[in-house]
């Protein structure tokens, strides 16, 4: 029930294999050990806030059998956890000093050891590079990245969002020929990402400045409507931010469907930044913002980066709160407006599934198992009958219409067909309204005004043809002219607009059309993890 577009004109190595890559395995082991240490209230630092080697060794010997790992591996992971704890405590004691985790290039790493650097945040990236070069022996020709974005020169670390405990990735530009090629490919990919985001943002910025006052054939515009297709009046600044947010979200979702999670996440986070400029009253009455939070966390899960754990929890809490305010208790508000809630159930399935995954990663297995049971039940209810899908598609309905219709009507074939037919009639009425607008513009043109003036008058008259004619008459605009029939914009602007309009799906409920294949895989994985982990409790 959100805003719509109106387009015009756990057991040892067996368990660890669930994560891709050695770093993810190490991160998970450290996360598991932190939970064990907290549960046992076991100290692994001395009174002087130093790593306690004897305590670490004893803990490693205690936990290793249950993890089906050798004590040396566990001891190494505990040392990493202890080192990080010590550094954080020391940083907290020193006002104005931040501890940064430095992700070094492979050739400069010392095994699985993590690397840290203490610094103030009022230095520039050049100064930080000099410190990294001196401490870790990395060549001075390097690039620094924070959360996928370049840490640029000329600004302080604080100005670029670097905080205590931030993770800085270092790319050394003096490597082997093979590494140079790989880095060049990564840099090119990074440039493509930046260009994609910039083009998408620019295209929607152009559209956000159009208010429908010009000829919709030559100057397409976007109208934001409620669930019933009624235009929503929003202050200009908020409208611009909202169009940008929704546009970036649509592009991000398109990439999410293609499983391009990294690029999708970049766009989704940009969308989140734009949504933050909208009033909380608006965000609490539509589900767009909640869906965005789910999409971001879905990317976190797919990228399997445990650094996002706390942020994922916060985002899921926002999503759940937004759904409650938007749909009402037991979805009563949703039922009043739409008459059913079957299609929106897929959002709750994804919400509960992600919550279950987070519970599992936080070692709250009982809560994770409860979510799995709930999700499995919802999954069985939301799976549509393939035979019914075939029957509806034989009637001329699309696969998307069939799936959404069956879910809306809880699997009732006849009701689904009726529901889809009604939706088509509603859409036909909307198209008829848009055709009438074009006809009215042509009528006013025949009276002696330009297309642009006719469109502007109709916009100001809220579609009333007689009032529009009077506005033109009062302003002496009934003079034949062709000089201002089109928007003064270059070819590139036109291309950008057409490009971003292609991101907007034809069906307003496209975001609810999940085939649940990916969800099915995640449910199976989560169940497997819980079963395996249950065999080796800490």
Short mmCIF file of C-alpha atoms in Angstrom, two decimals:
data_model
loop_
_atom_site.label_atom_id
_atom_site.label_comp_id
_atom_site.label_asym_id
_atom_site.label_seq_id
_atom_site.Cartn_x
_atom_site.Cartn_y
_atom_site.Cartn_z
CA UNK A 1 0.00 0.00 0.00
CA UNK A 2 2.59 2.47 -1.10
CA UNK A 3 3.17 5.33 -3.44
CA UNK A 4 2.96 4.46 -7.10
CA UNK A 5 4.38 5.84 -10.31
CA UNK A 6 2.09 7.10 -13.00
CA UNK A 7 4.15 7.11 -16.20
CA UNK A 8 2.84 9.62 -18.70
CA UNK A 9 3.39 9.93 -22.50
CA UNK A 10 26.98 -25.26 13.22
CA UNK A 11 29.72 -28.10 13.21
CA UNK A 12 33.30 -27.28 12.30
CA UNK A 13 34.28 -26.92 8.66
CA UNK A 14 31.07 -28.54 7.41
CA UNK A 15 29.13 -25.63 8.83
CA UNK A 16 31.59 -22.93 7.81
CA UNK A 17 31.23 -23.89 4.15
CA UNK A 18 27.86 -22.13 4.22
CA UNK A 19 29.79 -18.91 3.85
CA UNK A 20 31.76 -18.02 0.74
CA UNK A 21 35.39 -17.15 1.24
CA UNK A 22 37.92 -17.55 4.00
CA UNK A 23 37.35 -14.09 5.44
CA UNK A 24 33.65 -14.76 6.00
CA UNK A 25 34.53 -18.04 7.79
CA UNK A 26 36.97 -16.25 10.07
CA UNK A 27 34.45 -13.49 10.80
CA UNK A 28 31.78 -16.02 11.68
CA UNK A 29 34.16 -17.98 13.95
CA UNK A 30 35.06 -14.76 15.74
CA UNK A 31 31.38 -13.87 16.09
CA UNK A 32 30.66 -17.32 17.53
CA UNK A 33 33.55 -17.06 20.00
CA UNK A 34 32.40 -13.61 21.16
CA UNK A 35 29.02 -15.15 21.98
CA UNK A 36 30.67 -18.02 23.87
CA UNK A 37 32.88 -15.65 25.86
CA UNK A 38 29.94 -13.40 26.74
CA UNK A 39 27.88 -16.43 27.77
CA UNK A 40 30.67 -17.73 30.04
CA UNK A 41 31.60 -14.21 31.19
CA UNK A 42 35.16 -15.32 30.54
CA UNK A 43 37.86 -12.61 30.60
CA UNK A 44 40.49 -12.67 27.88
CA UNK A 45 42.18 -9.40 28.77
CA UNK A 46 44.27 -8.56 31.85
CA UNK A 47 43.58 -5.89 34.47
CA UNK A 48 45.87 -3.58 32.48
CA UNK A 49 43.63 -4.04 29.45
CA UNK A 50 46.13 -6.20 27.57
CA UNK A 51 45.54 -9.48 25.79
CA UNK A 52 45.81 -12.33 28.32
CA UNK A 53 47.67 -15.12 26.48
CA UNK A 54 47.17 -17.77 29.16
CA UNK A 55 43.42 -17.07 29.39
CA UNK A 56 43.12 -17.17 25.60
CA UNK A 57 44.92 -20.53 25.45
CA UNK A 58 42.64 -22.03 28.10
CA UNK A 59 39.52 -20.77 26.34
CA UNK A 60 40.76 -22.13 23.01
CA UNK A 61 41.24 -25.59 24.51
CA UNK A 62 37.75 -25.40 26.02
CA UNK A 63 35.90 -24.31 22.88
CA UNK A 64 37.85 -26.24 20.21
CA UNK A 65 36.22 -29.69 20.74
CA UNK A 66 32.68 -28.33 20.48
CA UNK A 67 33.58 -26.44 17.30
CA UNK A 68 35.31 -29.49 15.82
CA UNK A 69 38.39 -27.35 15.19
CA UNK A 70 41.93 -27.63 16.51
CA UNK A 71 42.92 -25.43 19.46
CA UNK A 72 45.45 -23.48 17.39
CA UNK A 73 42.76 -22.21 14.98
CA UNK A 74 40.48 -21.24 17.85
CA UNK A 75 43.35 -19.57 19.73
CA UNK A 76 44.20 -17.49 16.64
CA UNK A 77 40.57 -16.34 16.32
CA UNK A 78 40.38 -15.51 20.04
CA UNK A 79 43.57 -13.46 19.76
CA UNK A 80 42.00 -11.45 16.94
CA UNK A 81 38.86 -10.86 19.04
CA UNK A 82 40.94 -9.94 22.08
CA UNK A 83 43.16 -7.60 20.07
CA UNK A 84 40.14 -5.77 18.69
CA UNK A 85 38.61 -5.47 22.18
CA UNK A 86 41.84 -4.07 23.61
CA UNK A 87 42.18 -1.54 20.77
CA UNK A 88 38.59 -0.40 21.17
CA UNK A 89 38.98 0.03 24.91
CA UNK A 90 42.18 2.01 24.48
CA UNK A 91 40.54 4.20 21.82
CA UNK A 92 37.62 4.86 24.15
CA UNK A 93 40.08 5.96 26.82
CA UNK A 94 41.78 8.41 24.43
CA UNK A 95 39.43 11.23 23.55
CA UNK A 96 39.47 12.23 19.89
CA UNK A 97 41.38 9.15 18.74
CA UNK A 98 39.72 6.61 16.44
CA UNK A 99 40.75 3.04 15.71
CA UNK A 100 40.43 2.13 12.04
CA UNK A 101 40.55 -1.40 10.65
CA UNK A 102 42.86 -1.39 7.64
CA UNK A 103 42.10 -4.03 4.98
CA UNK A 104 45.47 -4.41 3.29
CA UNK A 105 46.27 -5.88 -0.14
CA UNK A 106 46.95 -9.61 0.01
CA UNK A 107 50.75 -9.37 -0.26
CA UNK A 108 50.93 -7.13 2.84
CA UNK A 109 48.71 -9.27 5.07
CA UNK A 110 50.12 -11.43 7.83
CA UNK A 111 47.98 -14.56 7.58
CA UNK A 112 44.46 -14.02 8.87
CA UNK A 113 45.55 -11.26 11.25
CA UNK A 114 43.57 -8.03 11.14
CA UNK A 115 45.37 -4.71 11.00
CA UNK A 116 44.47 -1.55 12.90
CA UNK A 117 45.59 2.04 12.98
CA UNK A 118 44.90 4.73 15.56
CA UNK A 119 44.46 8.28 14.35
CA UNK A 120 42.47 11.44 14.78
CA UNK A 121 39.74 12.08 12.20
CA UNK A 122 40.77 15.64 11.37
CA UNK A 123 43.54 14.45 9.02
CA UNK A 124 43.22 14.16 5.23
CA UNK A 125 43.32 10.95 3.20
CA UNK A 126 46.86 11.82 2.04
CA UNK A 127 48.02 11.95 5.64
CA UNK A 128 46.29 8.63 6.35
CA UNK A 129 48.00 7.04 3.32
CA UNK A 130 51.35 8.22 4.62
CA UNK A 131 50.62 6.59 8.00
CA UNK A 132 49.54 3.33 6.33
CA UNK A 133 52.67 3.33 4.17
CA UNK A 134 54.94 3.89 7.17
CA UNK A 135 53.30 1.33 9.45
CA UNK A 136 52.52 -1.50 7.04
CA UNK A 137 55.11 -0.98 4.29
CA UNK A 138 52.56 -0.37 1.55
CA UNK A 139 53.78 1.78 -1.34
CA UNK A 140 52.65 5.40 -1.21
CA UNK A 141 50.75 5.02 -4.50
CA UNK A 142 47.46 3.65 -3.17
CA UNK A 143 43.72 4.19 -3.12
CA UNK A 144 41.51 4.11 -0.03
CA UNK A 145 37.86 3.02 0.05
CA UNK A 146 35.18 3.31 2.71
CA UNK A 147 32.00 1.27 2.18
CA UNK A 148 32.71 1.04 -1.54
CA UNK A 149 33.31 4.78 -1.98
CA UNK A 150 36.67 6.43 -2.59
CA UNK A 151 38.13 8.36 0.32
CA UNK A 152 38.99 11.49 -1.65
CA UNK A 153 41.82 13.96 -1.25
CA UNK A 154 41.35 17.45 0.16
CA UNK A 155 38.74 16.61 2.80
CA UNK A 156 39.25 15.33 6.34
CA UNK A 157 38.34 11.75 7.24
CA UNK A 158 35.49 13.02 9.41
CA UNK A 159 34.01 15.02 6.54
CA UNK A 160 33.91 11.84 4.44
CA UNK A 161 32.05 9.77 7.02
CA UNK A 162 35.01 7.91 8.56
CA UNK A 163 34.27 7.03 12.19
CA UNK A 164 35.77 5.10 15.07
CA UNK A 165 35.94 1.40 14.05
CA UNK A 166 35.44 2.19 10.34
CA UNK A 167 36.95 -0.30 7.91
CA UNK A 168 39.24 1.23 5.27
CA UNK A 169 40.13 -0.87 2.23
CA UNK A 170 43.55 -0.23 0.69
CA UNK A 171 44.37 -0.84 -2.96
CA UNK A 172 48.07 -0.59 -3.74
CA UNK A 173 48.77 0.72 -7.24
CA UNK A 174 52.26 -0.83 -7.43
CA UNK A 175 51.65 -4.53 -7.87
CA UNK A 176 52.45 -7.23 -10.39
CA UNK A 177 51.19 -6.91 -13.96
CA UNK A 178 48.40 -9.36 -13.14
CA UNK A 179 47.43 -7.35 -10.06
CA UNK A 180 47.55 -4.16 -12.09
CA UNK A 181 45.13 -5.64 -14.61
CA UNK A 182 42.86 -6.84 -11.84
CA UNK A 183 42.96 -3.42 -10.18
CA UNK A 184 42.28 -1.72 -13.50
CA UNK A 185 39.24 -3.97 -13.94
CA UNK A 186 38.07 -3.14 -10.41
CA UNK A 187 38.61 0.56 -11.04
CA UNK A 188 36.68 0.34 -14.31
CA UNK A 189 33.88 -1.49 -12.54
CA UNK A 190 33.90 1.18 -9.86
CA UNK A 191 33.70 3.92 -12.51
CA UNK A 192 30.80 2.10 -14.19
CA UNK A 193 29.00 1.94 -10.85
CA UNK A 194 29.54 5.64 -10.26
CA UNK A 195 28.41 6.48 -13.79
CA UNK A 196 25.29 4.33 -13.42
CA UNK A 197 24.35 6.01 -10.15
CA UNK A 198 25.08 9.47 -11.58
CA UNK A 199 23.03 8.87 -14.75
CA UNK A 200 20.14 7.38 -12.79
CA UNK A 201 20.16 10.25 -10.32
CA UNK A 202 20.39 12.88 -13.07
CA UNK A 203 17.54 11.31 -15.05
CA UNK A 204 15.20 11.29 -12.08
CA UNK A 205 16.30 14.81 -11.09
CA UNK A 206 15.10 16.00 -14.52
CA UNK A 207 11.80 14.18 -14.06
CA UNK A 208 11.40 15.50 -10.50
CA UNK A 209 11.46 19.07 -11.83
CA UNK A 210 8.62 18.41 -14.29
CA UNK A 211 5.14 19.04 -12.96
CA UNK A 212 3.03 17.93 -15.92
CA UNK A 213 2.54 21.46 -17.15
CA UNK A 214 4.09 20.71 -20.53
CA UNK A 215 3.05 18.48 -23.39
CA UNK A 216 3.27 14.90 -22.02
CA UNK A 217 4.09 13.50 -25.48
CA UNK A 218 7.28 15.53 -25.90
CA UNK A 219 8.05 16.00 -22.19
CA UNK A 220 7.17 12.88 -20.14
CA UNK A 221 6.67 13.42 -16.44
CA UNK A 222 6.04 11.35 -13.33
CA UNK A 223 3.05 11.66 -11.10
CA UNK A 224 3.02 10.16 -7.62
CA UNK A 225 -0.32 8.63 -6.71
CA UNK A 226 -1.83 6.72 -3.84
CA UNK A 227 -3.01 3.10 -4.07
CA UNK A 228 -6.22 4.17 -5.81
CA UNK A 229 -4.42 6.23 -8.46
CA UNK A 230 -5.23 9.62 -6.93
CA UNK A 231 -2.41 12.21 -7.29
CA UNK A 232 -0.71 13.16 -4.02
CA UNK A 233 0.14 16.80 -3.41
CA UNK A 234 3.57 17.12 -1.80
CA UNK A 235 5.76 20.23 -1.21
CA UNK A 236 8.20 20.68 -4.14
CA UNK A 237 11.41 19.91 -2.20
CA UNK A 238 9.92 16.78 -0.66
CA UNK A 239 8.45 15.73 -4.00
CA UNK A 240 11.86 16.00 -5.64
CA UNK A 241 13.51 13.89 -2.92
CA UNK A 242 10.70 11.35 -3.10
CA UNK A 243 10.94 10.93 -6.88
CA UNK A 244 14.71 10.52 -6.60
CA UNK A 245 14.31 8.00 -3.79
CA UNK A 246 11.65 5.96 -5.60
CA UNK A 247 13.59 6.12 -8.87
CA UNK A 248 16.87 4.94 -7.36
CA UNK A 249 14.94 2.22 -5.54
CA UNK A 250 13.39 0.99 -8.79
CA UNK A 251 16.79 0.80 -10.48
CA UNK A 252 18.22 -0.97 -7.44
CA UNK A 253 15.37 -3.49 -7.45
CA UNK A 254 15.91 -4.18 -11.14
CA UNK A 255 19.54 -5.08 -10.39
CA UNK A 256 18.46 -7.07 -7.33
CA UNK A 257 16.35 -9.28 -9.59
CA UNK A 258 19.45 -9.89 -11.70
CA UNK A 259 21.36 -10.78 -8.48
CA UNK A 260 23.83 -7.95 -9.01
CA UNK A 261 23.85 -7.36 -5.26
CA UNK A 262 26.83 -4.99 -5.00
CA UNK A 263 25.57 -2.55 -7.61
CA UNK A 264 22.03 -2.87 -6.31
CA UNK A 265 23.17 -2.06 -2.78
CA UNK A 266 24.91 1.13 -3.96
CA UNK A 267 21.68 2.40 -5.52
CA UNK A 268 19.49 1.27 -2.63
CA UNK A 269 21.68 3.13 -0.13
CA UNK A 270 21.47 6.25 -2.32
CA UNK A 271 17.67 5.84 -2.32
CA UNK A 272 17.73 5.55 1.48
CA UNK A 273 19.59 8.86 1.69
CA UNK A 274 16.92 10.57 -0.44
CA UNK A 275 14.08 9.05 1.59
CA UNK A 276 15.67 10.56 4.72
CA UNK A 277 14.86 14.01 3.26
CA UNK A 278 11.13 13.22 3.26
CA UNK A 279 8.91 13.92 6.23
CA UNK A 280 8.34 11.09 8.71
CA UNK A 281 4.57 11.53 8.35
CA UNK A 282 4.76 10.57 4.68
CA UNK A 283 7.14 7.64 5.28
CA UNK A 284 4.88 6.24 7.99
CA UNK A 285 1.81 6.14 5.76
CA UNK A 286 3.27 4.27 2.76
CA UNK A 287 5.18 1.01 2.53
CA UNK A 288 7.86 2.14 0.04
CA UNK A 289 10.35 2.98 2.78
CA UNK A 290 9.80 -0.34 4.56
CA UNK A 291 10.27 -2.29 1.32
CA UNK A 292 13.53 -0.43 0.71
CA UNK A 293 14.86 -1.51 4.12
CA UNK A 294 14.02 -5.13 3.29
CA UNK A 295 15.78 -4.87 -0.07
CA UNK A 296 18.92 -3.43 1.55
CA UNK A 297 19.10 -6.22 4.14
CA UNK A 298 18.43 -8.81 1.41
CA UNK A 299 21.59 -7.50 -0.28
CA UNK A 300 23.49 -7.68 3.02
CA UNK A 301 22.46 -11.33 3.33
CA UNK A 302 23.43 -12.18 -0.23
CA UNK A 303 26.83 -10.49 0.12
CA UNK A 304 27.42 -12.45 3.37
CA UNK A 305 29.23 -9.61 5.08
CA UNK A 306 28.92 -9.87 8.86
CA UNK A 307 30.06 -6.25 9.23
CA UNK A 308 26.48 -5.27 8.30
CA UNK A 309 24.94 -7.26 11.16
CA UNK A 310 24.01 -4.39 13.49
CA UNK A 311 22.86 -2.18 10.64
CA UNK A 312 20.68 -5.01 9.31
CA UNK A 313 18.96 -5.36 12.69
CA UNK A 314 18.23 -1.63 12.80
CA UNK A 315 16.84 -1.62 9.26
CA UNK A 316 14.54 -4.58 9.91
CA UNK A 317 13.20 -2.82 12.99
CA UNK A 318 12.45 0.24 10.82
CA UNK A 319 10.71 -1.94 8.24
CA UNK A 320 8.54 -3.70 10.80
CA UNK A 321 7.58 -0.42 12.47
CA UNK A 322 6.75 1.16 9.10
CA UNK A 323 4.60 -1.81 8.05
CA UNK A 324 2.68 -1.59 11.33
CA UNK A 325 1.96 2.13 10.90
CA UNK A 326 1.14 1.76 7.21
CA UNK A 327 -0.98 -1.41 7.30
CA UNK A 328 -2.39 -1.14 10.82
CA UNK A 329 -2.71 -3.81 13.50
CA UNK A 330 -3.45 -7.17 11.86
CA UNK A 331 -3.34 -5.27 8.54
CA UNK A 332 -6.77 -3.71 9.17
CA UNK A 333 -5.93 -0.47 7.35
CA UNK A 334 -4.64 -2.42 4.36
CA UNK A 335 -7.85 -4.47 4.22
CA UNK A 336 -9.98 -1.31 4.33
CA UNK A 337 -8.14 0.25 1.38
CA UNK A 338 -7.41 -2.75 -0.85
CA UNK A 339 -9.95 -5.32 0.30
CA UNK A 340 -7.30 -8.04 0.78
CA UNK A 341 -3.76 -8.52 2.06
CA UNK A 342 -2.65 -11.66 0.20
CA UNK A 343 -0.11 -9.96 -2.02
CA UNK A 344 1.62 -8.09 0.81
CA UNK A 345 2.21 -11.35 2.71
CA UNK A 346 5.37 -11.91 0.64
CA UNK A 347 6.90 -8.84 2.30
CA UNK A 348 6.27 -10.28 5.75
CA UNK A 349 7.69 -13.63 4.65
CA UNK A 350 10.91 -11.89 3.65
CA UNK A 351 10.92 -9.80 6.84
CA UNK A 352 10.53 -12.82 9.13
CA UNK A 353 13.07 -14.82 7.12
CA UNK A 354 15.69 -12.08 7.46
CA UNK A 355 14.90 -11.72 11.16
CA UNK A 356 15.41 -15.48 11.55
CA UNK A 357 18.77 -15.24 9.80
CA UNK A 358 19.89 -12.45 12.12
CA UNK A 359 18.74 -14.37 15.19
CA UNK A 360 20.81 -17.32 13.98
CA UNK A 361 23.92 -15.19 13.45
CA UNK A 362 23.47 -13.67 16.91
CA UNK A 363 23.27 -17.16 18.44
CA UNK A 364 19.59 -16.78 19.38
CA UNK A 365 18.71 -20.18 17.96
CA UNK A 366 15.34 -20.57 19.66
CA UNK A 367 14.05 -17.32 18.16
CA UNK A 368 15.56 -18.26 14.78
CA UNK A 369 13.78 -21.63 14.83
CA UNK A 370 10.45 -19.95 15.68
CA UNK A 371 10.84 -17.64 12.69
CA UNK A 372 11.63 -20.60 10.42
CA UNK A 373 8.40 -22.35 11.45
CA UNK A 374 6.41 -19.17 10.78
CA UNK A 375 8.10 -18.56 7.44
CA UNK A 376 7.59 -22.14 6.25
CA UNK A 377 3.87 -21.88 6.98
CA UNK A 378 3.62 -18.59 5.07
CA UNK A 379 5.65 -20.03 2.21
CA UNK A 380 3.20 -22.94 1.79
CA UNK A 381 0.27 -20.50 1.71
CA UNK A 382 1.94 -18.17 -0.80
CA UNK A 383 3.08 -20.84 -3.26
CA UNK A 384 0.62 -20.67 -6.15
CA UNK A 385 -0.75 -23.73 -7.92
CA UNK A 386 1.06 -24.11 -11.32
CA UNK A 387 -2.11 -25.60 -12.86
CA UNK A 388 -4.14 -22.54 -11.82
CA UNK A 389 -1.42 -20.28 -13.18
CA UNK A 390 -1.65 -22.08 -16.53
CA UNK A 391 -5.45 -21.72 -16.58
CA UNK A 392 -5.30 -17.97 -15.97
CA UNK A 393 -2.57 -17.45 -18.54
CA UNK A 394 -4.68 -19.38 -21.05
CA UNK A 395 -7.32 -16.67 -20.56
CA UNK A 396 -4.81 -14.09 -21.78
CA UNK A 397 -3.45 -12.88 -18.44
CA UNK A 398 0.28 -12.48 -17.87
CA UNK A 399 2.29 -14.64 -15.49
CA UNK A 400 2.66 -11.67 -13.15
CA UNK A 401 -1.08 -10.92 -13.18
CA UNK A 402 -1.87 -14.58 -12.53
CA UNK A 403 0.50 -14.89 -9.57
CA UNK A 404 -0.57 -11.62 -7.94
CA UNK A 405 -4.25 -12.39 -8.55
CA UNK A 406 -4.07 -15.86 -7.01
CA UNK A 407 -2.26 -14.55 -3.94
CA UNK A 408 -4.72 -11.69 -3.55
CA UNK A 409 -7.62 -14.15 -3.64
CA UNK A 410 -5.93 -16.87 -1.54
CA UNK A 411 -5.86 -19.37 -4.40
CA UNK A 412 -9.49 -18.97 -5.50
CA UNK A 413 -9.28 -19.29 -9.30
CA UNK A 414 -12.59 -17.63 -10.20
CA UNK A 415 -12.06 -14.75 -7.78
CA UNK A 416 -8.53 -14.27 -9.12
CA UNK A 417 -9.82 -13.98 -12.70
CA UNK A 418 -12.42 -11.45 -11.58
CA UNK A 419 -9.80 -9.52 -9.59
CA UNK A 420 -7.41 -9.30 -12.56
CA UNK A 421 -10.23 -8.20 -14.85
CA UNK A 422 -11.19 -5.40 -12.43
CA UNK A 423 -7.58 -4.23 -12.24
CA UNK A 424 -7.41 -4.08 -16.01
CA UNK A 425 -10.59 -1.99 -16.12
CA UNK A 426 -9.12 0.44 -13.58
CA UNK A 427 -5.98 0.77 -15.67
CA UNK A 428 -8.07 1.35 -18.80
CA UNK A 429 -9.83 4.25 -17.04
CA UNK A 430 -6.45 5.75 -16.12
CA UNK A 431 -5.30 5.50 -19.74
CA UNK A 432 -8.56 7.09 -20.84
CA UNK A 433 -7.92 10.04 -18.49
CA UNK A 434 -4.46 10.50 -19.99
CA UNK A 435 -5.89 10.34 -23.54
CA UNK A 436 -8.47 12.96 -22.61
CA UNK A 437 -5.68 15.26 -21.45
CA UNK A 438 -3.95 14.95 -24.83
CA UNK A 439 -7.27 15.58 -26.62
CA UNK A 440 -7.90 18.67 -24.45
CA UNK A 441 -4.44 20.02 -25.27
CA UNK A 442 -5.18 19.59 -28.98
CA UNK A 443 -8.55 21.32 -28.55
CA UNK A 444 -6.87 24.35 -26.93
CA UNK A 445 -4.24 24.41 -29.67
CA UNK A 446 -6.97 24.63 -32.28
CA UNK A 447 -8.13 27.78 -30.49
CA UNK A 448 -4.78 29.42 -31.13
CA UNK A 449 -2.30 28.59 -28.37
CA UNK A 450 0.87 26.56 -28.20
CA UNK A 451 1.02 23.00 -26.85
CA UNK A 452 3.10 24.17 -23.89
CA UNK A 453 0.67 26.95 -22.95
CA UNK A 454 -2.25 24.57 -23.35
CA UNK A 455 -0.60 21.98 -21.10
CA UNK A 456 0.27 24.61 -18.49
CA UNK A 457 -3.29 25.99 -18.46
CA UNK A 458 -4.79 22.50 -18.08
CA UNK A 459 -2.36 21.79 -15.25
CA UNK A 460 -3.31 25.02 -13.44
CA UNK A 461 -7.00 24.29 -14.02
CA UNK A 462 -6.63 20.75 -12.64
CA UNK A 463 -7.86 19.26 -15.92
CA UNK A 464 -10.96 21.47 -16.34
CA UNK A 465 -11.06 22.42 -20.06
CA UNK A 466 -13.34 25.46 -19.65
CA UNK A 467 -11.22 26.89 -16.82
CA UNK A 468 -8.07 26.27 -18.85
CA UNK A 469 -9.56 28.21 -21.78
CA UNK A 470 -10.44 31.11 -19.46
CA UNK A 471 -6.88 31.13 -18.03
CA UNK A 472 -5.45 31.39 -21.54
CA UNK A 473 -7.92 34.12 -22.39
CA UNK A 474 -7.12 36.13 -19.25
CA UNK A 475 -3.39 35.89 -19.94
CA UNK A 476 -3.64 36.73 -23.65
CA UNK A 477 -2.08 33.36 -24.57
CA UNK A 478 -4.45 32.60 -27.45
CA UNK A 479 -1.84 33.51 -30.05
CA UNK A 480 -0.56 30.85 -32.41
CA UNK A 481 3.07 30.00 -31.66
CA UNK A 482 5.34 27.03 -32.03
CA UNK A 483 8.50 28.42 -30.46
CA UNK A 484 7.77 27.15 -26.97
CA UNK A 485 6.20 23.80 -27.75
CA UNK A 486 9.05 21.76 -26.34
CA UNK A 487 11.26 21.78 -23.32
CA UNK A 488 14.65 23.38 -23.90
CA UNK A 489 16.82 20.37 -23.17
CA UNK A 490 19.61 18.64 -24.99
CA UNK A 491 19.60 15.20 -26.57
CA UNK A 492 21.42 13.77 -23.57
CA UNK A 493 18.65 14.90 -21.20
CA UNK A 494 16.08 13.23 -23.41
CA UNK A 495 18.14 10.03 -23.48
CA UNK A 496 18.57 10.09 -19.71
CA UNK A 497 14.84 10.50 -19.15
CA UNK A 498 13.96 7.67 -21.52
CA UNK A 499 16.61 5.51 -19.86
CA UNK A 500 15.30 5.95 -16.32
CA UNK A 501 11.66 5.67 -17.39
CA UNK A 502 12.59 2.16 -18.52
CA UNK A 503 13.40 1.25 -14.90
CA UNK A 504 9.83 1.83 -13.79
CA UNK A 505 7.80 -1.41 -14.07
CA UNK A 506 4.50 -1.39 -15.92
CA UNK A 507 2.68 -3.10 -13.06
CA UNK A 508 2.40 -0.96 -9.92
CA UNK A 509 2.64 -4.08 -7.72
CA UNK A 510 5.80 -5.41 -9.34
CA UNK A 511 7.55 -5.20 -5.94
CA UNK A 512 5.08 -7.79 -4.59
CA UNK A 513 5.65 -10.23 -7.44
CA UNK A 514 8.21 -12.56 -5.86
CA UNK A 515 8.38 -16.09 -7.26
CA UNK A 516 9.86 -17.21 -3.90
CA UNK A 517 12.61 -19.31 -5.50
CA UNK A 518 15.36 -17.40 -3.70
CA UNK A 519 13.36 -17.40 -0.47
CA UNK A 520 13.00 -21.17 -0.73
CA UNK A 521 16.78 -21.58 -0.97
CA UNK A 522 17.38 -19.32 2.03
CA UNK A 523 14.79 -21.20 4.13
CA UNK A 524 16.49 -24.50 3.32
CA UNK A 525 19.93 -23.09 4.17
CA UNK A 526 18.76 -21.62 7.46
CA UNK A 527 17.14 -24.90 8.49
CA UNK A 528 20.33 -26.76 7.60
CA UNK A 529 22.49 -24.32 9.58
CA UNK A 530 20.28 -24.64 12.65
CA UNK A 531 20.27 -28.44 12.48
CA UNK A 532 24.05 -28.60 12.05
CA UNK A 533 24.67 -26.05 14.76
CA UNK A 534 22.37 -27.90 17.16
CA UNK A 535 24.71 -30.87 16.96
CA UNK A 536 27.62 -28.79 18.28
CA UNK A 537 26.41 -26.38 21.00
CA UNK A 538 29.05 -24.13 22.53
#
